[in-house]
PDB file of C-alpha atoms and ligand atoms in Angstrom:
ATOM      1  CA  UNK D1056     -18.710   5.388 -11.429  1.00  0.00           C
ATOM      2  CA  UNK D1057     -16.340   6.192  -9.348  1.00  0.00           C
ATOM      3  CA  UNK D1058     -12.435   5.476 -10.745  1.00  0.00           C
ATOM      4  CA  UNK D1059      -9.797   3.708  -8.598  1.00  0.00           C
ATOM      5  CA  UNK D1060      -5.929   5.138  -9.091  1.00  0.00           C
ATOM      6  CA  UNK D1061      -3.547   2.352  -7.510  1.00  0.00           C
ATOM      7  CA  UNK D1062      -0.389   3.643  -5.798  1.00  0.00           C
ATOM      8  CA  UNK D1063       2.141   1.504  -5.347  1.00  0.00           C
ATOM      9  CA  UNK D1064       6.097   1.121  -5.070  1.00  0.00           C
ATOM     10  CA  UNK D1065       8.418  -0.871  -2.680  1.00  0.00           C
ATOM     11  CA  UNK D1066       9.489   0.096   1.157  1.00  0.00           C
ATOM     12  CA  UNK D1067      10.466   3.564   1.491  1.00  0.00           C
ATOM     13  CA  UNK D1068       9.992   4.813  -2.179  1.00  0.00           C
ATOM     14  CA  UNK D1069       7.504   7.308  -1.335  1.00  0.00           C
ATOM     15  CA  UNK D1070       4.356   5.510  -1.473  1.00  0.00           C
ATOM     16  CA  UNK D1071       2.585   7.470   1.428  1.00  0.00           C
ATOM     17  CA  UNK D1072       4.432  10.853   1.148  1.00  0.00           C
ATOM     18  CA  UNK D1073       3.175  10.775  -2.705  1.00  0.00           C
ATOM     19  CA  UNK D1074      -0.571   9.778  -1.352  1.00  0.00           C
ATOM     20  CA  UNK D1075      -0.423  12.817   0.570  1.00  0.00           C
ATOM     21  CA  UNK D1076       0.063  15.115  -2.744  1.00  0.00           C
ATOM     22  CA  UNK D1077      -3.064  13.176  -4.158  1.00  0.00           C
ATOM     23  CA  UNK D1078      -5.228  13.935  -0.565  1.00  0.00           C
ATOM     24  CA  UNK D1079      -4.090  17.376  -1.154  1.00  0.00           C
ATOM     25  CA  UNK D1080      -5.491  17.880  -4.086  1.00  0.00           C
ATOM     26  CA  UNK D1081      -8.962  16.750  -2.979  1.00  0.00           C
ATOM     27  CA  UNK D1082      -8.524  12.937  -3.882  1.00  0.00           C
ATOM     28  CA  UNK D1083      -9.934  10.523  -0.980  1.00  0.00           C
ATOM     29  CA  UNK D1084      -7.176   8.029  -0.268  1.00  0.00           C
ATOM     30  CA  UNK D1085      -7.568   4.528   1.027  1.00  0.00           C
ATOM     31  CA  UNK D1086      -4.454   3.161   2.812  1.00  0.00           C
ATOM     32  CA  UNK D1087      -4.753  -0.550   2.095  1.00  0.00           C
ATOM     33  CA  UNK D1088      -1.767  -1.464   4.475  1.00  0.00           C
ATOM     34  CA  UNK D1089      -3.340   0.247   7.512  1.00  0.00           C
ATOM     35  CA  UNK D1090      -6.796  -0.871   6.962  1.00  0.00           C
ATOM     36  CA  UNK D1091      -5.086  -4.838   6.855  1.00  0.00           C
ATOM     37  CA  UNK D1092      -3.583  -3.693  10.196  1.00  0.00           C
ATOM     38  CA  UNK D1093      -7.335  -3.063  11.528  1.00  0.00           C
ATOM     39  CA  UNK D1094      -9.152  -5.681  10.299  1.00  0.00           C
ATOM     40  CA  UNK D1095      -6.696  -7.894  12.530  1.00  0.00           C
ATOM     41  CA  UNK D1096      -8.671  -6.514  15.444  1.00  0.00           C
ATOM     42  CA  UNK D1097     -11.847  -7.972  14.436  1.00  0.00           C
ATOM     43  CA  UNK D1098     -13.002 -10.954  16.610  1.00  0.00           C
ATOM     44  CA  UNK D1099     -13.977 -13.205  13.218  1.00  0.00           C
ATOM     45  CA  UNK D1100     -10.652 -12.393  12.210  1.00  0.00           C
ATOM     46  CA  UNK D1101      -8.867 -12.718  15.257  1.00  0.00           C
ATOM     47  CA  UNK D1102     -10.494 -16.090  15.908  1.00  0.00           C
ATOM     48  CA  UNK D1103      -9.939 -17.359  11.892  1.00  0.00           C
ATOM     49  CA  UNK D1104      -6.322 -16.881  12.608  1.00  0.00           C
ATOM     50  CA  UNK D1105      -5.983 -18.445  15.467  1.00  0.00           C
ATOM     51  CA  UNK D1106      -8.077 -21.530  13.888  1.00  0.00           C
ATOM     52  CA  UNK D1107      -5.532 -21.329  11.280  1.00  0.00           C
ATOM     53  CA  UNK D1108      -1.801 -20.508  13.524  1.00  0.00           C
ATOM     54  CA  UNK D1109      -2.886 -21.542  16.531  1.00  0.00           C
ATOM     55  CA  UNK D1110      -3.890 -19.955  19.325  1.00  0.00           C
ATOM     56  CA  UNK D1111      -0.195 -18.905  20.346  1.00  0.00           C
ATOM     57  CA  UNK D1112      -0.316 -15.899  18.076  1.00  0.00           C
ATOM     58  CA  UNK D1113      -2.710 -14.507  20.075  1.00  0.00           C
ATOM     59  CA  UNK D1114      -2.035 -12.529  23.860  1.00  0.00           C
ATOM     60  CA  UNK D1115      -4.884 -11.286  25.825  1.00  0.00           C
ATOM     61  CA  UNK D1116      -7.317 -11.244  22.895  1.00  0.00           C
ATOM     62  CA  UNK D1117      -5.141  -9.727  20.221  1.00  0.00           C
ATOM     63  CA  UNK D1118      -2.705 -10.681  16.934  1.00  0.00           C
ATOM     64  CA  UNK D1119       0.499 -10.861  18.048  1.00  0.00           C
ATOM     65  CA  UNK D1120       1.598  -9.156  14.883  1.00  0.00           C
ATOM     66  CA  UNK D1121       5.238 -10.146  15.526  1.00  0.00           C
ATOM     67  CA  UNK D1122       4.871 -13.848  15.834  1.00  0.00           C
ATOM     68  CA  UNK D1123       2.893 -14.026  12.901  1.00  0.00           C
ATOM     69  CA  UNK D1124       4.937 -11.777  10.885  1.00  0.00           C
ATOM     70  CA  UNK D1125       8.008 -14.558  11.779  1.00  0.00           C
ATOM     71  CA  UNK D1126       5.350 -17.421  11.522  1.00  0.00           C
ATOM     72  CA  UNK D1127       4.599 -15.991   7.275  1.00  0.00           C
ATOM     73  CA  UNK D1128       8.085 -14.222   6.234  1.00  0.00           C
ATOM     74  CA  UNK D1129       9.159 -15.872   3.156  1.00  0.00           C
ATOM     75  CA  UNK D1130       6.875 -19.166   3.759  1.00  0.00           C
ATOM     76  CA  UNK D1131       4.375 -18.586   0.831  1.00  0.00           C
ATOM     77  CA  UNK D1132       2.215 -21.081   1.431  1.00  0.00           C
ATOM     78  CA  UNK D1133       1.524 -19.707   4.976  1.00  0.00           C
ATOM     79  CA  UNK D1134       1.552 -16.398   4.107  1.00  0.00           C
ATOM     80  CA  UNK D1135      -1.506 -17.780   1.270  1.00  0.00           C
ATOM     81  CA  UNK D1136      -3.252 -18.860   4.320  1.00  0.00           C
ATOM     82  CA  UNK D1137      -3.068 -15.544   6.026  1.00  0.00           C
ATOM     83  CA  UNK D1138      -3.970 -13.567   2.716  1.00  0.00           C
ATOM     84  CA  UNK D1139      -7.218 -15.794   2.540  1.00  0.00           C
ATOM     85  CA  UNK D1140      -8.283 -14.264   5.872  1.00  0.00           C
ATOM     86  CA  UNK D1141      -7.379 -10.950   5.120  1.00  0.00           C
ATOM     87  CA  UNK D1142      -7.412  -9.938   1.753  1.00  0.00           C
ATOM     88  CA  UNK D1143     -11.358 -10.030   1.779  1.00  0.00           C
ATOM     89  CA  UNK D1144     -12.171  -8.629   4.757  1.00  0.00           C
ATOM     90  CA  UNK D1145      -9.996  -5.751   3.123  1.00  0.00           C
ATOM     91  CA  UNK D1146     -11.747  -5.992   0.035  1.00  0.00           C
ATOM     92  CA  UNK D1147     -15.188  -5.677   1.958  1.00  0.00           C
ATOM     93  CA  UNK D1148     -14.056  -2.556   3.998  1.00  0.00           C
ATOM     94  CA  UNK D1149     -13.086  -1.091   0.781  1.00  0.00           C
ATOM     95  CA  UNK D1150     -15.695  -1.877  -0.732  1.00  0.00           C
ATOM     96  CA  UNK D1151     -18.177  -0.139   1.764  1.00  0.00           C
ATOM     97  CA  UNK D1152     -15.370   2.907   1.765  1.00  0.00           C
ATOM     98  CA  UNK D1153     -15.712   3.120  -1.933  1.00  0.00           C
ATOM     99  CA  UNK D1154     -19.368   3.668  -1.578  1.00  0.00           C
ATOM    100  CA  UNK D1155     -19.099   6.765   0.588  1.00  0.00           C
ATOM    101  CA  UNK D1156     -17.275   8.074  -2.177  1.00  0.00           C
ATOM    102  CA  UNK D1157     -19.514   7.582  -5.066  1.00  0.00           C
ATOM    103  CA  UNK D1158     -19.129  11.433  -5.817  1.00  0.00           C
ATOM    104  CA  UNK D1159     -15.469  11.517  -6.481  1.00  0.00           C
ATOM    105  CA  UNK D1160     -15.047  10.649  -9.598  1.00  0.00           C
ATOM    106  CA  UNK D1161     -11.531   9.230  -8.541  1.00  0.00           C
ATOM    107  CA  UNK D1162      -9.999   7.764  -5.339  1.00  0.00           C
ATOM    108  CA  UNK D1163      -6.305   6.235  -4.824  1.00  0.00           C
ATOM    109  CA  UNK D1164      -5.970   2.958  -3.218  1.00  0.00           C
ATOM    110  CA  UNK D1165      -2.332   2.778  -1.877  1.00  0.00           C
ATOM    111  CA  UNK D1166      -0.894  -0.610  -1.411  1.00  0.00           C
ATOM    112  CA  UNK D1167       2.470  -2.000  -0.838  1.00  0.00           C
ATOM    113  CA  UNK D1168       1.442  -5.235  -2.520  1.00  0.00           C
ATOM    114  CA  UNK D1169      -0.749  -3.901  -5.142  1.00  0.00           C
ATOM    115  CA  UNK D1170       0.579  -6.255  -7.718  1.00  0.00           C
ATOM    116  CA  UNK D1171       1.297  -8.872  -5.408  1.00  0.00           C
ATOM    117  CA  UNK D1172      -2.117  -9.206  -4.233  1.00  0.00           C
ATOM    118  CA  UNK D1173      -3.325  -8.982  -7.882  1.00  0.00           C
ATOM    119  CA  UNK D1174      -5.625  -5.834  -6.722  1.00  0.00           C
ATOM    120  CA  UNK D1175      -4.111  -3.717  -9.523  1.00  0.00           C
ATOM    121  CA  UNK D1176      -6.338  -5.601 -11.622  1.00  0.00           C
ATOM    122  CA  UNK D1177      -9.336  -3.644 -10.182  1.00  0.00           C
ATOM    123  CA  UNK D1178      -7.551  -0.212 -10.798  1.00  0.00           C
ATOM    124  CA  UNK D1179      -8.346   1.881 -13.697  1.00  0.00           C
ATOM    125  CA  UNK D1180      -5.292   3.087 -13.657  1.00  0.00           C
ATOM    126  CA  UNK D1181      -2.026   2.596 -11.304  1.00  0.00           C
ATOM    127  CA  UNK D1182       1.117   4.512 -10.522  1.00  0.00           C
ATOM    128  CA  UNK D1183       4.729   2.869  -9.014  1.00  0.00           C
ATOM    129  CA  UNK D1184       6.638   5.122  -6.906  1.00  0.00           C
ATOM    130  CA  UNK D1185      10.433   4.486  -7.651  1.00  0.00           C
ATOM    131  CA  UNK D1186      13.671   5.870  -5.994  1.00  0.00           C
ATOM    132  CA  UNK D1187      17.412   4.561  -5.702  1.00  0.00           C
ATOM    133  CA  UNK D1188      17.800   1.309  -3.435  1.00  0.00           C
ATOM    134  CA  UNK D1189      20.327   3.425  -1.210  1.00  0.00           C
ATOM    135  CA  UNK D1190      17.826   6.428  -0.502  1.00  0.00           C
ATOM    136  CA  UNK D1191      15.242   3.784   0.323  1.00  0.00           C
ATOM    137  CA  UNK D1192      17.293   1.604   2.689  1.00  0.00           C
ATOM    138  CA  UNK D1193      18.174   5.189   4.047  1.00  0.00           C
ATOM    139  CA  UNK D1194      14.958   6.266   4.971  1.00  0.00           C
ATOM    140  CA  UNK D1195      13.149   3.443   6.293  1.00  0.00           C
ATOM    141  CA  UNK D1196      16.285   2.836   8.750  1.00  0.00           C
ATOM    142  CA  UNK D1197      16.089   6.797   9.718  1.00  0.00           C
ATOM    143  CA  UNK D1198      12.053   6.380   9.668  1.00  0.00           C
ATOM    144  CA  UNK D1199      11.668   2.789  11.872  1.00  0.00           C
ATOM    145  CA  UNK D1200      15.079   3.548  13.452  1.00  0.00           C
ATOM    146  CA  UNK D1201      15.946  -0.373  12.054  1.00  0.00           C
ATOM    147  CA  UNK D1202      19.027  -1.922  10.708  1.00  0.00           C
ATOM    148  CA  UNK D1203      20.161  -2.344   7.137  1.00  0.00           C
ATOM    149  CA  UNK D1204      19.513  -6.303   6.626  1.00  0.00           C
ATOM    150  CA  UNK D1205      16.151  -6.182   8.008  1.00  0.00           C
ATOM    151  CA  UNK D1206      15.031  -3.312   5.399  1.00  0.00           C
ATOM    152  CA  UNK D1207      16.699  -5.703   2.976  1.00  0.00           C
ATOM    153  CA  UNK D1208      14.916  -8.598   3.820  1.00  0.00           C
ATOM    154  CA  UNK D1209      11.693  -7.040   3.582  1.00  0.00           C
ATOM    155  CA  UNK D1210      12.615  -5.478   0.149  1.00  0.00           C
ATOM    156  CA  UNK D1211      13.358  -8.452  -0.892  1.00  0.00           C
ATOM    157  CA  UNK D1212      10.183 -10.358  -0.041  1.00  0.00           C
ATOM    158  CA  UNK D1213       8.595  -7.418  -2.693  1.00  0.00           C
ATOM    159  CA  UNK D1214       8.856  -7.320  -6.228  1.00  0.00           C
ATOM    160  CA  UNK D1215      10.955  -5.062  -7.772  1.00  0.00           C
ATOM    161  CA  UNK D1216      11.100  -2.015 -10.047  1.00  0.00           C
ATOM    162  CA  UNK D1217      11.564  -4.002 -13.028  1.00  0.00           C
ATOM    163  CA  UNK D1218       8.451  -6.469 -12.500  1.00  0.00           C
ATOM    164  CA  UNK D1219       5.733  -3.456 -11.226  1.00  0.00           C
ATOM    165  CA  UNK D1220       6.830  -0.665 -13.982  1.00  0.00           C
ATOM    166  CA  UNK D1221       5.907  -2.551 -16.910  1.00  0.00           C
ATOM    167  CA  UNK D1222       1.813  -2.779 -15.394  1.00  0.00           C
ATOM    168  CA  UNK D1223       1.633   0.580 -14.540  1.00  0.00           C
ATOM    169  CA  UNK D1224       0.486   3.677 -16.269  1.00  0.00           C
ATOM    170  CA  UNK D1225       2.498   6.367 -14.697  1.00  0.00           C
ATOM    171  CA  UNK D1226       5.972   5.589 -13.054  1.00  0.00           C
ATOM    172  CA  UNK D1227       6.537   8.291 -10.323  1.00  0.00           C
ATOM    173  CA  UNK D1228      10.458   8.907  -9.603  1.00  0.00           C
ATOM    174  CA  UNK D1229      10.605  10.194  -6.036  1.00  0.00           C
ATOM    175  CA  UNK D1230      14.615  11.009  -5.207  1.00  0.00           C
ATOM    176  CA  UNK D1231      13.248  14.883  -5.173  1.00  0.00           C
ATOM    177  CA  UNK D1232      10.323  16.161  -2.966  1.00  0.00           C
ATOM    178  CA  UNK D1233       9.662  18.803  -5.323  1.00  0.00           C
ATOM    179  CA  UNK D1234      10.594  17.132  -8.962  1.00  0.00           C
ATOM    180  CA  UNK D1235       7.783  14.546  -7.237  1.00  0.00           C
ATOM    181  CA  UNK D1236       5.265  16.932  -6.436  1.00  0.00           C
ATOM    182  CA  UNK D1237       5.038  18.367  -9.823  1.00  0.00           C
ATOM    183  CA  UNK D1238       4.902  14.644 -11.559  1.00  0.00           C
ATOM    184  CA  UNK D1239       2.000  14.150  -9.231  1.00  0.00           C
ATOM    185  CA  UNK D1240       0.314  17.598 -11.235  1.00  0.00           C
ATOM    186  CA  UNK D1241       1.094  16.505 -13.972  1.00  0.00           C
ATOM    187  CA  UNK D1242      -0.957  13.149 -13.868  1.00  0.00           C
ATOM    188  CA  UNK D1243      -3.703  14.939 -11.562  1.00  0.00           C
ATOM    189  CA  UNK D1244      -3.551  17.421 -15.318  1.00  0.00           C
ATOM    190  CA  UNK D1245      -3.879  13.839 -17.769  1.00  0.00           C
ATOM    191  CA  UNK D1246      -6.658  12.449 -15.397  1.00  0.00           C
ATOM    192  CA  UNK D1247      -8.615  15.866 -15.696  1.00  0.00           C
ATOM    193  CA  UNK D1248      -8.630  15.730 -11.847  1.00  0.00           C
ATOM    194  CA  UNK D1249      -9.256  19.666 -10.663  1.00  0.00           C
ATOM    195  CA  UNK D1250      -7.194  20.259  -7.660  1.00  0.00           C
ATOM    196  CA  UNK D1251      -8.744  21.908  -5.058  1.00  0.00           C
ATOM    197  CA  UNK D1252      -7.921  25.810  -4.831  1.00  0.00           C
ATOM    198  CA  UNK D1253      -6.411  26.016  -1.598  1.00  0.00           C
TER     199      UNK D1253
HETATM  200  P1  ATP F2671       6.506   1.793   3.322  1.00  0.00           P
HETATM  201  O1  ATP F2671       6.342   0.873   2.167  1.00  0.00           O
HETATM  202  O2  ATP F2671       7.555   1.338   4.255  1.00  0.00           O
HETATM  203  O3  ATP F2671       5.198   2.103   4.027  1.00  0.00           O
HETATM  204  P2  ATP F2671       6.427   4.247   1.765  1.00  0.00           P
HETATM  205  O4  ATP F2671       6.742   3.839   0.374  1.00  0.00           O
HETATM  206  O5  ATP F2671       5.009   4.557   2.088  1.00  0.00           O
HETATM  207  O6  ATP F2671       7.053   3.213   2.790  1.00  0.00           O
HETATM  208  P3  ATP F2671       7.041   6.808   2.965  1.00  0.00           P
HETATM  209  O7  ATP F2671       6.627   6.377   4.335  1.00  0.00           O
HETATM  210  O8  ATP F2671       6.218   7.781   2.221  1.00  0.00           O
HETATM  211  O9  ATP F2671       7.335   5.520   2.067  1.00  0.00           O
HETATM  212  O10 ATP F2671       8.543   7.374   3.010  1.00  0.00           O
HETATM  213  C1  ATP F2671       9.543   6.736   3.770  1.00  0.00           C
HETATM  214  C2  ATP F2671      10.318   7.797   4.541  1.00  0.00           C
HETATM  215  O11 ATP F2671      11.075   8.568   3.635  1.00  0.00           O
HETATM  216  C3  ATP F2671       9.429   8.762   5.309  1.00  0.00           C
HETATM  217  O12 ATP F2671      10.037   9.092   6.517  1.00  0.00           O
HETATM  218  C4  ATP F2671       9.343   9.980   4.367  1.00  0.00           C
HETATM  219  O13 ATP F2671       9.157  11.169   5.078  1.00  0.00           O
HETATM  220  C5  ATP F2671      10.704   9.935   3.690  1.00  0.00           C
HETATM  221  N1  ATP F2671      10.695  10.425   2.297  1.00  0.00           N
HETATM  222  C6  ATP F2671       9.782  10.148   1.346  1.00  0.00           C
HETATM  223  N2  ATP F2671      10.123  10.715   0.175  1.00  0.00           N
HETATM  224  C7  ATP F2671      11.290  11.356   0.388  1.00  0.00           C
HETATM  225  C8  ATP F2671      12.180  12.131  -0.450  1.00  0.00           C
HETATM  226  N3  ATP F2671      11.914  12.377  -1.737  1.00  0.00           N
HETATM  227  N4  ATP F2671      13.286  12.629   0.121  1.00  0.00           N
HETATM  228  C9  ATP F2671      13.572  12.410   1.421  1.00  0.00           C
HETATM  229  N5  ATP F2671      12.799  11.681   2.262  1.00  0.00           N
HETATM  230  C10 ATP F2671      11.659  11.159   1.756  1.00  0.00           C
END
């Protein structure tokens, strides 16, 4: 059967950079956050929010991702709401995605909320990309040209280091492109995972 590798880590460590690496090397990779983003164009979706937020958060048939976004930051128990509307339909696109891949023997399922949303618990193994608070507040400002507080506020709606690195397996420190490419080869070497020749 075919082994899930979770990849996680807070805004801007690295998270997608490092899932490159992984795709390199011949690994399929299953962006969690993006597929989230398209199952909020699905009509049953579309329509289950709106049952549940109203139909204000939605303009000319789609999410407005913005007003919801304002509608669940840092309310938990509307944020639950939303999760119970999109976590599955996540789960079932995943789960069909997983199927194509039944001749992998691994993927990577890369998740910004991997512990949050209790997924990790499905991984057989996971990794937590880490790097200095500075360098990340850097690079998501330089990255979603955005302003200091509001990378703050988001990192702060995560967990942190300290609560993901004692459930993971491999800790992945990502202040050097190159120091984290070869940490990458080095668990792609543990998990017996043959890289493709290029
Ligand atoms: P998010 O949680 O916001 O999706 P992420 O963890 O997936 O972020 P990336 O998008 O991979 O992070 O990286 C954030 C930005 O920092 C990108 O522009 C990326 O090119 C850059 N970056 C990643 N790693 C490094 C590094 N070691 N040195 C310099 N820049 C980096």
């Amino acid at each position: 059967m075919t082994k899930i590798i979770g990849l996680t880590g807070g805004i801007g460590s690295g998270k997608s950079t490092i899932a490159t690496y992984f795709k390199e090397a011949g690994v399929p990779i299953y962006l969690a956050d993006d597929a989230g983003k398209k199952v909020m164009q699905n009509p049953d979706i579309i329509a289950a929010v709106a049952d549940v937020f109203g139909s204000g958060v939605v303009e000319n048939g789609i999410i407005n991702r913005q007003k919801l976004a304002s509608i669940v930051f840092n309310e938990s128990q509307q944020l639950q709401k939303l999760n119970r509307i999109v976590h599955p339909a996540v789960k079932k696109h995943f789960d069909n995605w997983l199927l194509e891949q039944k001749h992998f023997p691994y993927v990577l399922y890369e998740a910004a909320i991997l512990f949050e949303s209790g997924k990790y618990k499905e991984c057989d193994c996971v990794i937590t990309v880490i790097a200095s608070t500075e360098a990340r507040i850097a690079r998501v400002m330089q990255r979603d040209q955005t302003s200091r507080e509001l990378v703050l506020q988001r990192m702060n709606s995560q967990w942190t280091d300290g609560q993901r690195i004692p459930l993971s397996d491999f800790v992945i420190e990502n202040d050097d492109l190159e120091l984290a490419k070869a940490q990458v080869t080095k668990i792609l070497k543990i998990l017996e995972i043959k890289q493709k020749q290029p």
